[in-house]
PDB file of C-alpha atoms in Angstrom:
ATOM      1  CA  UNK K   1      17.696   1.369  46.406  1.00 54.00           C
ATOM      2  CA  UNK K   2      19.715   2.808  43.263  1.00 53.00           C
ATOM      3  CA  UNK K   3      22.158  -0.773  43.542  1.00 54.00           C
ATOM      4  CA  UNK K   4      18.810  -2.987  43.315  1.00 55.00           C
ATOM      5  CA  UNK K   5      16.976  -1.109  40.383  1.00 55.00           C
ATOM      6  CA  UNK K   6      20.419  -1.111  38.667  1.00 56.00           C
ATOM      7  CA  UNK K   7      20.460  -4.411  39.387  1.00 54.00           C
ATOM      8  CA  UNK K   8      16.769  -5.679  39.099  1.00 55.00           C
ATOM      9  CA  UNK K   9      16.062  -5.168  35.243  1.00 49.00           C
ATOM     10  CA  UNK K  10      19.504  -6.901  33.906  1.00 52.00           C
ATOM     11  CA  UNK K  11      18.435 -10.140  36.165  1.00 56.00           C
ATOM     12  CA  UNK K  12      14.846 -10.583  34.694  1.00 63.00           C
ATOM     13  CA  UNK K  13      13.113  -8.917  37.741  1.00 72.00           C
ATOM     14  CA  UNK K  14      10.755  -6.573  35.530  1.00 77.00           C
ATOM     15  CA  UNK K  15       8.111  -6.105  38.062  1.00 83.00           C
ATOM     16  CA  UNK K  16       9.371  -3.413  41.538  1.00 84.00           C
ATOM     17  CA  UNK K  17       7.132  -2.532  44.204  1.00 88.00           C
ATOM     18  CA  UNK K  18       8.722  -0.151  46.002  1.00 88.00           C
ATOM     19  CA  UNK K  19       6.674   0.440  49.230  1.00 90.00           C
ATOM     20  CA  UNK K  20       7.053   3.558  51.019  1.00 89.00           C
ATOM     21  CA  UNK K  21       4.987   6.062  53.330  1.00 90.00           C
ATOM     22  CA  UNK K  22       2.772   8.158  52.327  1.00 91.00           C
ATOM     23  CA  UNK K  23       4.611  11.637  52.903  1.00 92.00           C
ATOM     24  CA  UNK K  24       7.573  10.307  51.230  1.00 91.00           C
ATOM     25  CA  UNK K  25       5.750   9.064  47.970  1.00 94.00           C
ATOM     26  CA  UNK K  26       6.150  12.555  46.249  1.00 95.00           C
ATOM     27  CA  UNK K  27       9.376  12.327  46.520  1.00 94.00           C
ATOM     28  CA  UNK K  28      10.190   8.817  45.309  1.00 91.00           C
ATOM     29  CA  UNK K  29       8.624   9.480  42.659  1.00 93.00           C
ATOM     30  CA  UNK K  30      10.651  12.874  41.491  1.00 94.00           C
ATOM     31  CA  UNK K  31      13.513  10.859  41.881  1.00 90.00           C
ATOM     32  CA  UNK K  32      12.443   7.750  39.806  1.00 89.00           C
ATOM     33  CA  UNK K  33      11.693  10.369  37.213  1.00 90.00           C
ATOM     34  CA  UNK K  34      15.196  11.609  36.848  1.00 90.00           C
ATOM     35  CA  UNK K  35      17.626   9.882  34.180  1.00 89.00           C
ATOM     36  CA  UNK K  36      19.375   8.306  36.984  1.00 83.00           C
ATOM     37  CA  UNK K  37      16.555   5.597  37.572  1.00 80.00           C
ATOM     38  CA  UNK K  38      15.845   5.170  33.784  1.00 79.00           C
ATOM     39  CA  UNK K  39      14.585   1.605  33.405  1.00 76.00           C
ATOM     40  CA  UNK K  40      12.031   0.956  30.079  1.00 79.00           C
ATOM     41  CA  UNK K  41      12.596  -2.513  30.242  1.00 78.00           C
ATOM     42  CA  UNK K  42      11.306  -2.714  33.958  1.00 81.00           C
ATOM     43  CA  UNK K  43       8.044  -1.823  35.232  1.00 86.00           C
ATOM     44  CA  UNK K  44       8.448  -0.033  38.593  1.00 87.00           C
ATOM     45  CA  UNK K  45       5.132   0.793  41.137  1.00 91.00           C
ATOM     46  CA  UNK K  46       5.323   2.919  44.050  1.00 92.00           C
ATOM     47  CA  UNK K  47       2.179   1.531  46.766  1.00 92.00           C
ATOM     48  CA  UNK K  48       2.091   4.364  49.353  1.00 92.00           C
ATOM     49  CA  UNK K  49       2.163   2.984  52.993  1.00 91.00           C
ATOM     50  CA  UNK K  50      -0.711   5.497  55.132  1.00 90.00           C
ATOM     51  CA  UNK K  51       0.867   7.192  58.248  1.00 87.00           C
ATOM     52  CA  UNK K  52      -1.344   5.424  60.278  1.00 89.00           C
ATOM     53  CA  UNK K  53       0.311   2.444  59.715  1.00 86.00           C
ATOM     54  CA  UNK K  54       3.694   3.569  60.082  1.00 78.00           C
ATOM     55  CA  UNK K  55       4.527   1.413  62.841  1.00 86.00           C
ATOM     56  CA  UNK K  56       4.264  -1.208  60.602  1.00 88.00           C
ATOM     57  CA  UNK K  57       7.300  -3.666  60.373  1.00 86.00           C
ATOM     58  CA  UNK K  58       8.488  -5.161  56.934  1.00 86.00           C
ATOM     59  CA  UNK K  59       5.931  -8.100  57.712  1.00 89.00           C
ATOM     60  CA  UNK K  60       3.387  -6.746  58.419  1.00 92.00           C
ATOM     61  CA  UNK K  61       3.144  -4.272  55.216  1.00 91.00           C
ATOM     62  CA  UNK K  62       4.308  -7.618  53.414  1.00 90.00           C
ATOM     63  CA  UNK K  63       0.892  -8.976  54.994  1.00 92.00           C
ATOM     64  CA  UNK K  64      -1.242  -5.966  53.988  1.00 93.00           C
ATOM     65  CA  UNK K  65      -0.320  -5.602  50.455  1.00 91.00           C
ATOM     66  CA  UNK K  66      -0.151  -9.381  49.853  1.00 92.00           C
ATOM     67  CA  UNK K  67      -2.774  -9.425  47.010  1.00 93.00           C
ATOM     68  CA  UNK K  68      -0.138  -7.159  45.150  1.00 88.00           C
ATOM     69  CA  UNK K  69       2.482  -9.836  45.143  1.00 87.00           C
ATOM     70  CA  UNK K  70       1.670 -12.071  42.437  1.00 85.00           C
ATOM     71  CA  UNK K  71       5.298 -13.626  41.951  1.00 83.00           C
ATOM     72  CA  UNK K  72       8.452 -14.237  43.321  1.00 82.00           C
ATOM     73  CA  UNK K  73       9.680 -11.376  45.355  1.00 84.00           C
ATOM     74  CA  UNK K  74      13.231  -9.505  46.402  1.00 82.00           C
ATOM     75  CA  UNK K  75      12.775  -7.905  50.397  1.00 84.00           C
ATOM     76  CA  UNK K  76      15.087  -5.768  50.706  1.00 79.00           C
ATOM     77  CA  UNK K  77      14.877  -2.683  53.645  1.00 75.00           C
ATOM     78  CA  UNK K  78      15.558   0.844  53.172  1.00 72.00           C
ATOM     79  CA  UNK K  79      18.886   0.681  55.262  1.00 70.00           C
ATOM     80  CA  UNK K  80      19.963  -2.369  53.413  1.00 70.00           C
ATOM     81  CA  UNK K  81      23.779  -1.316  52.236  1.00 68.00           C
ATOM     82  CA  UNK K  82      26.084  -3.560  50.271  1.00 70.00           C
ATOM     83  CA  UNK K  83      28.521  -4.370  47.681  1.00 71.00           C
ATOM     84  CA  UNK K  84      27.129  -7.805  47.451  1.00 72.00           C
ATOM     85  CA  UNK K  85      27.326  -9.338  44.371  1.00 76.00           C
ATOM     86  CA  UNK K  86      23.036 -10.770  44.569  1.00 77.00           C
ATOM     87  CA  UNK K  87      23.439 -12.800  40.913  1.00 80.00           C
ATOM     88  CA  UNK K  88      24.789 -15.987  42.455  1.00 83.00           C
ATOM     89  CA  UNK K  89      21.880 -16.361  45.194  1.00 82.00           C
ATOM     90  CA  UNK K  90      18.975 -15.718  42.547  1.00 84.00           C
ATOM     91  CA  UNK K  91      20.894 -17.902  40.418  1.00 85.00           C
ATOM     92  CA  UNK K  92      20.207 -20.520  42.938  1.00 86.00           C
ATOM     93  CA  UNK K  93      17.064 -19.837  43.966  1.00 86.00           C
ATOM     94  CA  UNK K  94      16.004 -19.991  40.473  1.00 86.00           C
ATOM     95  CA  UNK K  95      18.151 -23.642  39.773  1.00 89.00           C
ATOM     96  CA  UNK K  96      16.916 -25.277  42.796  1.00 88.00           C
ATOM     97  CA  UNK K  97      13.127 -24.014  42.635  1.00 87.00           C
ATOM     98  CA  UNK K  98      13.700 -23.169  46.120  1.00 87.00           C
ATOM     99  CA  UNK K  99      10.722 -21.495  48.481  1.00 88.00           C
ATOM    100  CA  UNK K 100      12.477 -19.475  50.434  1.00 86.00           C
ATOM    101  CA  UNK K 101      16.496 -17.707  49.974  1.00 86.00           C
ATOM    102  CA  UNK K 102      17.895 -15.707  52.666  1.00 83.00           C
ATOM    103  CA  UNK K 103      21.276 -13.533  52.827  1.00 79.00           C
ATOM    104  CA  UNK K 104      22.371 -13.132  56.373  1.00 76.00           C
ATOM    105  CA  UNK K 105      25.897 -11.726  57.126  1.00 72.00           C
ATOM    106  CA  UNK K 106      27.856  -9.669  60.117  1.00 70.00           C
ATOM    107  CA  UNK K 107      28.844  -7.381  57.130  1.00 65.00           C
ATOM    108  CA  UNK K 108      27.776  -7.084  53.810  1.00 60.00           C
ATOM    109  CA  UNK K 109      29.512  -3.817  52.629  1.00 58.00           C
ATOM    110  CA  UNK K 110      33.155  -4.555  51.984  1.00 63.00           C
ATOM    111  CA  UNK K 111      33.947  -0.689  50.928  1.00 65.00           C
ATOM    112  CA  UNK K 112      33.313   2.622  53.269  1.00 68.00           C
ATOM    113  CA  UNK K 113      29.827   2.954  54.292  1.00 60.00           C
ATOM    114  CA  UNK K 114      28.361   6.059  54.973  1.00 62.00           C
ATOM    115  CA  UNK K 115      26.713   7.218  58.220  1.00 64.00           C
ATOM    116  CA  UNK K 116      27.377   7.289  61.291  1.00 65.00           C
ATOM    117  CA  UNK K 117      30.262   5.053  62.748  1.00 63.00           C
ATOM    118  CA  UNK K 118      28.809   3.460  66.132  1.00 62.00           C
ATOM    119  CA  UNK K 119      29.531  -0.003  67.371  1.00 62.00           C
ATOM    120  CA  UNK K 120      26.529  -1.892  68.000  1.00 57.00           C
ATOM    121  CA  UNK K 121      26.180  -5.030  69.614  1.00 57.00           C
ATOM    122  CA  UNK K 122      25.718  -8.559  67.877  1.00 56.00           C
ATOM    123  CA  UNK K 123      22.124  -8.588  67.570  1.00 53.00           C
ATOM    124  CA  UNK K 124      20.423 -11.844  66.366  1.00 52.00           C
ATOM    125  CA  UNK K 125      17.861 -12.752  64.056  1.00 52.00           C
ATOM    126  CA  UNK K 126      15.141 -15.331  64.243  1.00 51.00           C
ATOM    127  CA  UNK K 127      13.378 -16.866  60.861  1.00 49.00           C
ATOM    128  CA  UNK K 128      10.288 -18.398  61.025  1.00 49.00           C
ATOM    129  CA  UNK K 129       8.823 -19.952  57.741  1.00 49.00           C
ATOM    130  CA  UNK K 130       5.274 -21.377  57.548  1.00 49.00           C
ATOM    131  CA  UNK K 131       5.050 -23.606  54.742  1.00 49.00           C
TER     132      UNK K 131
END
């Protein structure tokens, strides 16, 4: 999350919707206070996900909160790690006026990542777009 707000204000994204559970919100928000996430020139909303919906996949809370997505958006999940340099793909989402942009790589940290070490299978991933 830091790499994306650090990232977000210098690339003209002034608008973050950061969407997290309930139980967590408190806490979000102690940490967006600190100096560390000091952004004036971006506006940054926290919309508090109920624990009754907690089962909720990144679509489906997409779905819910719909009516607070008035622009183009950046998805990115919680576990999302990477050294990625994003610039170049807004770049050419912007240039092209393209719908829909989509990073998908086998690895997208090039440096140590922290965690756990455990080999996982190849697992795949299916897009669907309704246009």
């Amino acid at each position: 999350m830091t790499k994306f707000l650090r990232f977000s204000p210098s690339n003209f994204i002034p608008d973050i919707k950061i969407f997290v559970r309930e139980d967590a919100e408190e806490e979000v928000r102690r940490l967006l206070s600190t100096p560390l996430f000091n952004f004036p020139s971006a506006t940054i909303e926290i919309v508090s996900v109920s624990r009754e919906n907690e089962e909720w996949g990144t679509a489906d809370v997409l779905r819910h909160y719909a009516a607070k997505i008035t622009r183009d958006f950046v998805v990115m999940s919680c576990d999302f790690i990477t050294d990625a340099r994003l610039q170049p793909m807004i770049d050419q989402f912007r240039a092209h006026k393209a719908t829909f942009s989509c990073l998908l790589s086998d690895m997208c940290a090039t440096g140590p990542v922290p965690g756990p070490k455990l080999r996982r299978g190849k697992g795949r991933f299916f897009l669907f777009c309704n246009f």
